Coordinates of C-alpha atoms and ligand atoms in Angstrom, one line a residue:
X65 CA 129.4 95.1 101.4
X66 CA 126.1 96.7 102.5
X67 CA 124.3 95.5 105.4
X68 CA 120.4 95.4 106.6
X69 CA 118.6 94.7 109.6
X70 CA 116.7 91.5 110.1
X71 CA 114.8 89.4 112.7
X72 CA 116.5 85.8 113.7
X73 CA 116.3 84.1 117.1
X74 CA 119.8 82.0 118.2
X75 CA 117.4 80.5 120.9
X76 CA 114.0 78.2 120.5
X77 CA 111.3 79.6 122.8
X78 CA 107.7 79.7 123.7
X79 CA 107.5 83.5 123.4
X80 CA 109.1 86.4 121.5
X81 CA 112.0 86.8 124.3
X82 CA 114.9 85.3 121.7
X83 CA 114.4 87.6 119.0
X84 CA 116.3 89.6 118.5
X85 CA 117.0 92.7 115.2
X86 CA 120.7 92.2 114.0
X87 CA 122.6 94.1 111.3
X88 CA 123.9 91.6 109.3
X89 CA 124.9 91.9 105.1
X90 CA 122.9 91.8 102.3
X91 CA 123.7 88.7 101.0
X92 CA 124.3 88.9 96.8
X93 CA 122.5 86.5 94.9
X94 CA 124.0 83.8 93.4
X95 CA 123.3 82.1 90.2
X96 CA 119.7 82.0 89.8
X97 CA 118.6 84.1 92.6
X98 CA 117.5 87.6 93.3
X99 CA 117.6 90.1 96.0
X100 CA 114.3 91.8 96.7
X101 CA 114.5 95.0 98.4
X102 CA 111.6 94.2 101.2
X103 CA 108.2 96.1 101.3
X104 CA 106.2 94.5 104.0
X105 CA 106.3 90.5 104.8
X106 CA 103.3 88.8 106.7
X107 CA 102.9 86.4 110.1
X108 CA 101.6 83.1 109.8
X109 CA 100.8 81.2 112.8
X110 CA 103.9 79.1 111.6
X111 CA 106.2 82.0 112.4
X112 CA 105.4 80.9 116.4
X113 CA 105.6 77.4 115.9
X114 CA 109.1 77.7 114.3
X115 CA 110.7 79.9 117.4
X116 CA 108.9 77.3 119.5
X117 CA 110.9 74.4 118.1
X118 CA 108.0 72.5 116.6
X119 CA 109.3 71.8 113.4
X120 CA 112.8 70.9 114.6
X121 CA 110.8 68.7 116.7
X122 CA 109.3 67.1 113.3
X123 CA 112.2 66.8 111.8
X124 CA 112.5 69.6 109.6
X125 CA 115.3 71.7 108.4
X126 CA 116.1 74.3 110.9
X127 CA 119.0 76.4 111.5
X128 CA 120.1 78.5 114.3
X129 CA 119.9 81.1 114.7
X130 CA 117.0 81.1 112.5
X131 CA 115.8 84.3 110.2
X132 CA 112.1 84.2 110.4
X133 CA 109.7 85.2 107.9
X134 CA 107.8 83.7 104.6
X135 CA 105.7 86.2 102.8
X136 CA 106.8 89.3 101.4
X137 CA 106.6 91.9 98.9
X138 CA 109.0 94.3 97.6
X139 CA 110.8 95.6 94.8
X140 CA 113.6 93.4 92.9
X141 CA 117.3 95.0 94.0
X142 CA 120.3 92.6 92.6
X143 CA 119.3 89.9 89.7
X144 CA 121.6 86.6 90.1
X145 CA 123.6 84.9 86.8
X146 CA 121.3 83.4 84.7
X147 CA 118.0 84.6 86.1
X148 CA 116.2 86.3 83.0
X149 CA 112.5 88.1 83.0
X150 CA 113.3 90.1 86.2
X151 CA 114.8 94.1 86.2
X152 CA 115.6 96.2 89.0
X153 CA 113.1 97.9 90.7
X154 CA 109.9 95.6 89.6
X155 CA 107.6 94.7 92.2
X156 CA 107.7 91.2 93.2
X157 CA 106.0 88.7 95.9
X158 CA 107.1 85.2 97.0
X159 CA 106.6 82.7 100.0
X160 CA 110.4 81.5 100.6
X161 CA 109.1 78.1 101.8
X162 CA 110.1 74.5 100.7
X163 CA 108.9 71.8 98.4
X164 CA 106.0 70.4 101.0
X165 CA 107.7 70.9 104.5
X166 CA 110.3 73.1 105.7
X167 CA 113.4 72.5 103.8
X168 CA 115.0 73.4 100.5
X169 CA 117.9 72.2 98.5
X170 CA 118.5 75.7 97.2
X171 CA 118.9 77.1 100.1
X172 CA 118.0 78.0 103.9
X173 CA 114.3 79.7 103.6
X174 CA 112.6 82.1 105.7
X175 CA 114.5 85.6 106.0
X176 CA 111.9 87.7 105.0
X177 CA 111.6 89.8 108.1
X178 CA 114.4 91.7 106.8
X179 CA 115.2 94.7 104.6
X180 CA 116.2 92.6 101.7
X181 CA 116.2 88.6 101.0
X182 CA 117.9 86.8 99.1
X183 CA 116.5 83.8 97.6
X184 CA 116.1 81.1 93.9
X185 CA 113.7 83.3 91.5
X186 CA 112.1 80.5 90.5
X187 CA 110.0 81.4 93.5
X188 CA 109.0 84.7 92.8
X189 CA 105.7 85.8 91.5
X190 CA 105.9 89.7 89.6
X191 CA 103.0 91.9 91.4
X192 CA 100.2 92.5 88.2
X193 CA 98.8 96.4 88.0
X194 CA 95.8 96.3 90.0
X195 CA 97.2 94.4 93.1
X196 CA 98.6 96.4 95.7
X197 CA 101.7 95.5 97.8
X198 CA 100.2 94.8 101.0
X199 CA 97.7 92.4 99.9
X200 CA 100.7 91.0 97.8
X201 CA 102.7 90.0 100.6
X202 CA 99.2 88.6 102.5
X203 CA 98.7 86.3 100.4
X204 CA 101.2 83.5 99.3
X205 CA 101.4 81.5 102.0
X206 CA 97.9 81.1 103.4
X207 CA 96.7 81.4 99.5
X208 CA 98.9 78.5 98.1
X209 CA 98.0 76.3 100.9
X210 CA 94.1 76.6 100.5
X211 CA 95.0 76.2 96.9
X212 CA 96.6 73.1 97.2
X213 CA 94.6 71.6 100.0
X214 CA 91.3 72.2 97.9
X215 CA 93.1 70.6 95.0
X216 CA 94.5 67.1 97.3
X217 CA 90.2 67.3 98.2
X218 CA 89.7 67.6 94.5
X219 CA 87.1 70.2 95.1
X220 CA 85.7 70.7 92.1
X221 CA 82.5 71.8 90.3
X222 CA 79.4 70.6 92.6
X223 CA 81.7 69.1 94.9
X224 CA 80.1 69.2 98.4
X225 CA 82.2 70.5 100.8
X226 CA 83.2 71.2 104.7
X227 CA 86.0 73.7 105.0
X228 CA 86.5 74.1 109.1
X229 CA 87.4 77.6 110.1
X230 CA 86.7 80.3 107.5
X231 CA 87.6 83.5 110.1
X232 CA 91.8 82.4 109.7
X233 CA 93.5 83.5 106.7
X234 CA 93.8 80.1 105.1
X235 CA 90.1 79.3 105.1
X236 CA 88.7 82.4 104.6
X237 CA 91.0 81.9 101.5
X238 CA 89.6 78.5 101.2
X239 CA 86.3 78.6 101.2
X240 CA 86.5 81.7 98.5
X241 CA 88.2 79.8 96.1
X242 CA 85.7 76.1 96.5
X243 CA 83.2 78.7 96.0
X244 CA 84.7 80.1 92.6
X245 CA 85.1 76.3 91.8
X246 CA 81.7 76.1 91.9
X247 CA 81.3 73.5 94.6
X248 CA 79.0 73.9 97.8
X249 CA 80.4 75.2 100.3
X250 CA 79.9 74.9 104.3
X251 CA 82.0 76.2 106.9
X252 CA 82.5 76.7 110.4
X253 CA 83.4 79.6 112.2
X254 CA 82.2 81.7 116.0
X255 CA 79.4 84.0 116.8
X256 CA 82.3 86.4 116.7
X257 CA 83.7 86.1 113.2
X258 CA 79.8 85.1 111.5
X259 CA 79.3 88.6 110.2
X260 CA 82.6 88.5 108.7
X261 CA 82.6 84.9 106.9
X262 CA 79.0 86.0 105.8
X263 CA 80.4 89.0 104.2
X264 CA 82.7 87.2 102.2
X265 CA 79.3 86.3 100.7
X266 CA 81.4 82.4 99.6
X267 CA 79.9 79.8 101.7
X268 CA 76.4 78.4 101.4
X269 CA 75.9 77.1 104.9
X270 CA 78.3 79.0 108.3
X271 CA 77.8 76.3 111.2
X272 CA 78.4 78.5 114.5
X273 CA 80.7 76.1 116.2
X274 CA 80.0 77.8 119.7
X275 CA 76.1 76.9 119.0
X276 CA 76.5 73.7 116.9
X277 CA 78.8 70.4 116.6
X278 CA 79.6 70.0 112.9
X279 CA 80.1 66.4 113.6
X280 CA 76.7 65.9 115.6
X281 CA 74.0 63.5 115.0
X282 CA 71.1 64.5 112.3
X283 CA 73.6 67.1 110.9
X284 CA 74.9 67.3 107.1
X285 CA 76.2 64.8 105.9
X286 CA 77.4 62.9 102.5
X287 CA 80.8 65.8 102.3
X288 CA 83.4 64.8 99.3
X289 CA 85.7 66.5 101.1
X290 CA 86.3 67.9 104.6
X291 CA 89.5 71.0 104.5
X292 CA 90.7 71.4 108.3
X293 CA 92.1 74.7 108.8
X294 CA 91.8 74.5 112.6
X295 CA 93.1 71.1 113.6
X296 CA 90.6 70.7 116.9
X297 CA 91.0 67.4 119.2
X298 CA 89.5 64.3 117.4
X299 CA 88.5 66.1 114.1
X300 CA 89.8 63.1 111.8
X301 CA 87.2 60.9 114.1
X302 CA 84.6 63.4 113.6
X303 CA 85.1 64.2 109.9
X304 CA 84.8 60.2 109.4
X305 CA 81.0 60.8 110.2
X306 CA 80.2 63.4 107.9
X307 CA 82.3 62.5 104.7
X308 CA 81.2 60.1 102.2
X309 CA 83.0 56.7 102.3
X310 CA 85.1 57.4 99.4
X311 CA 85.9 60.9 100.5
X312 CA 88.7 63.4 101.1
X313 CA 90.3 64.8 104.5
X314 CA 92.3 66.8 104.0
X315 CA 94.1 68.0 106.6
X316 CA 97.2 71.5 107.6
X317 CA 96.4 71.3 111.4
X318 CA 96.6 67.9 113.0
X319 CA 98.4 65.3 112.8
X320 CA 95.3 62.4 113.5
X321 CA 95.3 61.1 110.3
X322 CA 99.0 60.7 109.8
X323 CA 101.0 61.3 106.5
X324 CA 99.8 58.5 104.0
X325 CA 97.2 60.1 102.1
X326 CA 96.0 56.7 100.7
X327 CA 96.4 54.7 104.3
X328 CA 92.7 55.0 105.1
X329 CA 90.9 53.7 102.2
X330 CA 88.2 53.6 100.8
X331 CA 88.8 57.1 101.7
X332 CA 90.4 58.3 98.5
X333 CA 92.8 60.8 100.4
X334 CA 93.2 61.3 104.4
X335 CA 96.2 63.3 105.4
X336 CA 98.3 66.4 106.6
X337 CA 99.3 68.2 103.8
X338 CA 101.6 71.2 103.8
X339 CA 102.1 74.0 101.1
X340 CA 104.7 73.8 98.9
X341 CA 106.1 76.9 96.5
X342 CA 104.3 77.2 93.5
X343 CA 104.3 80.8 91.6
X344 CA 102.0 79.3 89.1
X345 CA 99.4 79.2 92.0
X346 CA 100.4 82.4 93.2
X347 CA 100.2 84.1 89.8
X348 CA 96.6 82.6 90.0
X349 CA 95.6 84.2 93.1
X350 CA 96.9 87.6 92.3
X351 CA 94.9 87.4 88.8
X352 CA 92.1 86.2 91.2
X353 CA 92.6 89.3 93.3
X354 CA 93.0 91.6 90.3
X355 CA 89.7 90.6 88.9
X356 CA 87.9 91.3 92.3
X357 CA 87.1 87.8 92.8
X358 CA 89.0 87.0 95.9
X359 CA 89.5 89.4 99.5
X360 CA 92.6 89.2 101.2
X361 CA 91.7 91.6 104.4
X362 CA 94.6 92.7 106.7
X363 CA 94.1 92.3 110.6
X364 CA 97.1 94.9 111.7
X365 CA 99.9 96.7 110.4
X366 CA 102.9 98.0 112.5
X367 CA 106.4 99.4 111.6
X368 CA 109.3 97.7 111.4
X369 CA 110.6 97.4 114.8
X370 CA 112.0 94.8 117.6
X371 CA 108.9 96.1 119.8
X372 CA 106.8 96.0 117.3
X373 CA 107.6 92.7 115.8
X374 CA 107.5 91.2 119.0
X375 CA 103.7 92.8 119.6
X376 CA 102.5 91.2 116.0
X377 CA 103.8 87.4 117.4
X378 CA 101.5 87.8 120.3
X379 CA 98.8 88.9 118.1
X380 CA 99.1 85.8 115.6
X381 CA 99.8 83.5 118.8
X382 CA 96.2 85.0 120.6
X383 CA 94.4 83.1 117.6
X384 CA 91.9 86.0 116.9
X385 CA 92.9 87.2 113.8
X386 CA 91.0 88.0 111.2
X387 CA 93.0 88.4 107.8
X388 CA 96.8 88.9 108.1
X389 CA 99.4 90.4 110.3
X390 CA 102.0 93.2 108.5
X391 CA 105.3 94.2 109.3
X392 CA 105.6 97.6 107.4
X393 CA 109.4 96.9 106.6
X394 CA 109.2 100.5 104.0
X395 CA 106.1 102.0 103.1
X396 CA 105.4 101.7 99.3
Ligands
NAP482 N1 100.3 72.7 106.7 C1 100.4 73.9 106.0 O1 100.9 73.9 104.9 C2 99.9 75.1 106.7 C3 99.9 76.3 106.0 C4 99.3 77.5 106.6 C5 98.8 77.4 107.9 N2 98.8 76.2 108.5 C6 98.2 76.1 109.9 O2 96.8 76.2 109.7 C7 96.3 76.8 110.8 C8 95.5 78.1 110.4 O3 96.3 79.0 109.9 P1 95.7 80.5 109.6 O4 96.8 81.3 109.0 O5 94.5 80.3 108.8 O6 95.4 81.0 111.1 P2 94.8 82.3 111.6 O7 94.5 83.3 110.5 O8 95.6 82.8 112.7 O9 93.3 81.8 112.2 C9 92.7 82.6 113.2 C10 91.2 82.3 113.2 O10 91.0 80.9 113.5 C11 89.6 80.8 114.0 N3 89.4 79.6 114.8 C12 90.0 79.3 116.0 N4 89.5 78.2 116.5 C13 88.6 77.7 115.7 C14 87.7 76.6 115.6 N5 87.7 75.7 116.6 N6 86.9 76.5 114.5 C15 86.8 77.4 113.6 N7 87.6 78.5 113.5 C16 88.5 78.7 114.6 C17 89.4 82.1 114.8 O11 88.2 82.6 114.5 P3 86.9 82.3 115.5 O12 87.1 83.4 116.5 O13 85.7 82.4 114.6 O14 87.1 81.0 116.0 C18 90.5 83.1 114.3 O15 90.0 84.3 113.7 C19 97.5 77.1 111.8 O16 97.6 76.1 112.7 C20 98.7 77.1 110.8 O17 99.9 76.9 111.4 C21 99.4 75.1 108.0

């Protein structure tokens, strides 16, 4: 049996110090999976909440030790029984996440800061010509959540909308995508990251949160839908002033407005919301890519490496990044 190196973590902490790179064996796939020879695989602030214990904390499924690690890209190694439309060597991308939190019936998910994974096909998107492997594995995870948060809003076509935080991955994402939907689009972001949202040339109106209170008297008001990326102290109270009586908050940062989407009526949806897989969205926002309609931007790349892994935590923990965090696992 071959074997590969991979990250895991037998200890919850509040730093890297429990990760650790073991040389475990490629595991084979079993009916209806496929093992993906891995390219590079990206952080998400997530990836620190999990070695933190957060989501243990919420309940989620968790084991330990834990393999960390959602988006990859790579090339397909080992095709399971019964898996058709996949051949060795094609260049795939995924998000190995669950069905709206962090569990699966499949199987544990995760893994993917690893030489190979091993995981259901059903959640693997093929890489189109035109999108390059990087971007690929940048994408899914912050992608298919702005996806799906903008659809909960129903941000549509001259929809009026507040998307908090457009410097992170998943608003920048975000506020792309409401514009290609053809709604209006504000956003917040600092006087650091303005020249960068403005060059994403998506949202109509950048409030400088360092200058301005979105949520202030005499500001803009009427929203169909506020999209919280950031999940700042009181932002369901705040976003109650600015939204329309019958709109949307939508919610991946904070937990203010609970889990019942339909609890605070007439608001027509007010609630967390977290991503669940969907290779239909993420075919979407690769065509999206191809076509030159939506940037993905990459904040730092490093080698795969214990030292180096550890480094790109603290860099996603520090909350400055702009665009995503790569672990080069084998160069393309
Ligand atoms: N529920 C879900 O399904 C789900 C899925 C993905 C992510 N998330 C969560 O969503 C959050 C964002 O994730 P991400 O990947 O987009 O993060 P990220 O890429 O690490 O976001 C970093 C950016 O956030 C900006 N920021 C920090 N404080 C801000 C504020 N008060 N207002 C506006 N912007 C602010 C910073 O820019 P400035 O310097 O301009 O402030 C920074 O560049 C995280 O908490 C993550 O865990 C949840």
């Amino acid at each position: 049996m071959s074997t590969m190196k991979a990250i895991r973590f037998p200890k919850f902490a509040p730093d890297e110090s429990t990760l650790e790179i073991a040389e475990v064996p490629v595991q084979a796939p079993a009916a209806g999976e496929v093992t993906v020879k891995i390219n590079y695989a990206a952080l998400n602030p997530v990836d620190n909440k999990v070695l933190g214990g957060h989501l243990e904390g919420a309940g989620w499924a968790h084991p330990i030790p834990f393999y960390p690690g959602y988006d990859f890209s790579g090339t397909i190694e080992t095709v399971g029984e019964g898996v058709s439309g996949f051949a060795k060597g094609e260049k795939v991308f995924a998000v190995n996440w669950g069905e709206g939190k962090h569990d699966d019936s499949s199987k544990t998910i995760g893994s993917a800061f690893a030489e190979f994974i091993t995981l259901p096909a059903k959640k693997v998107s093929k890489i189109p010509e035109g999108l390059n492997m990087k971007t690929a594995a940048a994408v899914p995870l912050a992608g298919t959540t702005a996806w799906q948060a903008l659809d909960k809003g129903e941000v549509k076509e001259g929809s009026k909308v507040l998307i908090l935080g457009a410097a992170g991955a998943v608003g920048m994402i975000a506020v792309q995508l409401a514009k290609l939907r053809g709604a209006k689009v504000f956003t917040t972001c600092s006087s650091r990251t303005l020249e960068f949202v403005s060059s994403l040339k998506a949202a109509d109106t950048i409030i400088n949160y360092t200058e301005t209170d979105w949520s202030a008297e005499g500001g803009e008001k009427d929203f169909d839908a506020v999209i919280d990326t950031i999940g700042e102290a009181d932002v369901f109270t705040k976003a109650k002033k600015v939204l329309k009586s019958d709109g949307a908050f939508v919610t991946i940062a904070s937990f203010d407005a609970g889990f019942d989407p339909k609890a605070h009526a007439p608001l027509r949806f007010a609630s967390f919301m977290c991503l669940s897989n969907d290779t239909k969205v993420q075919d979407d926002l690769a065509a999206l890519i191809v076509a030159g309609k939506l940037q993905v931007p990459l904040n730092k790349e490093m080698d795969f490496s214990m030292e180096n892994v550890k480094a790109l935590y603290q860099v996603q923990r520090d909350g400055k990044s702009v665009g995503k965090n790569l672990l080069v696992v084998a160069s393309e």
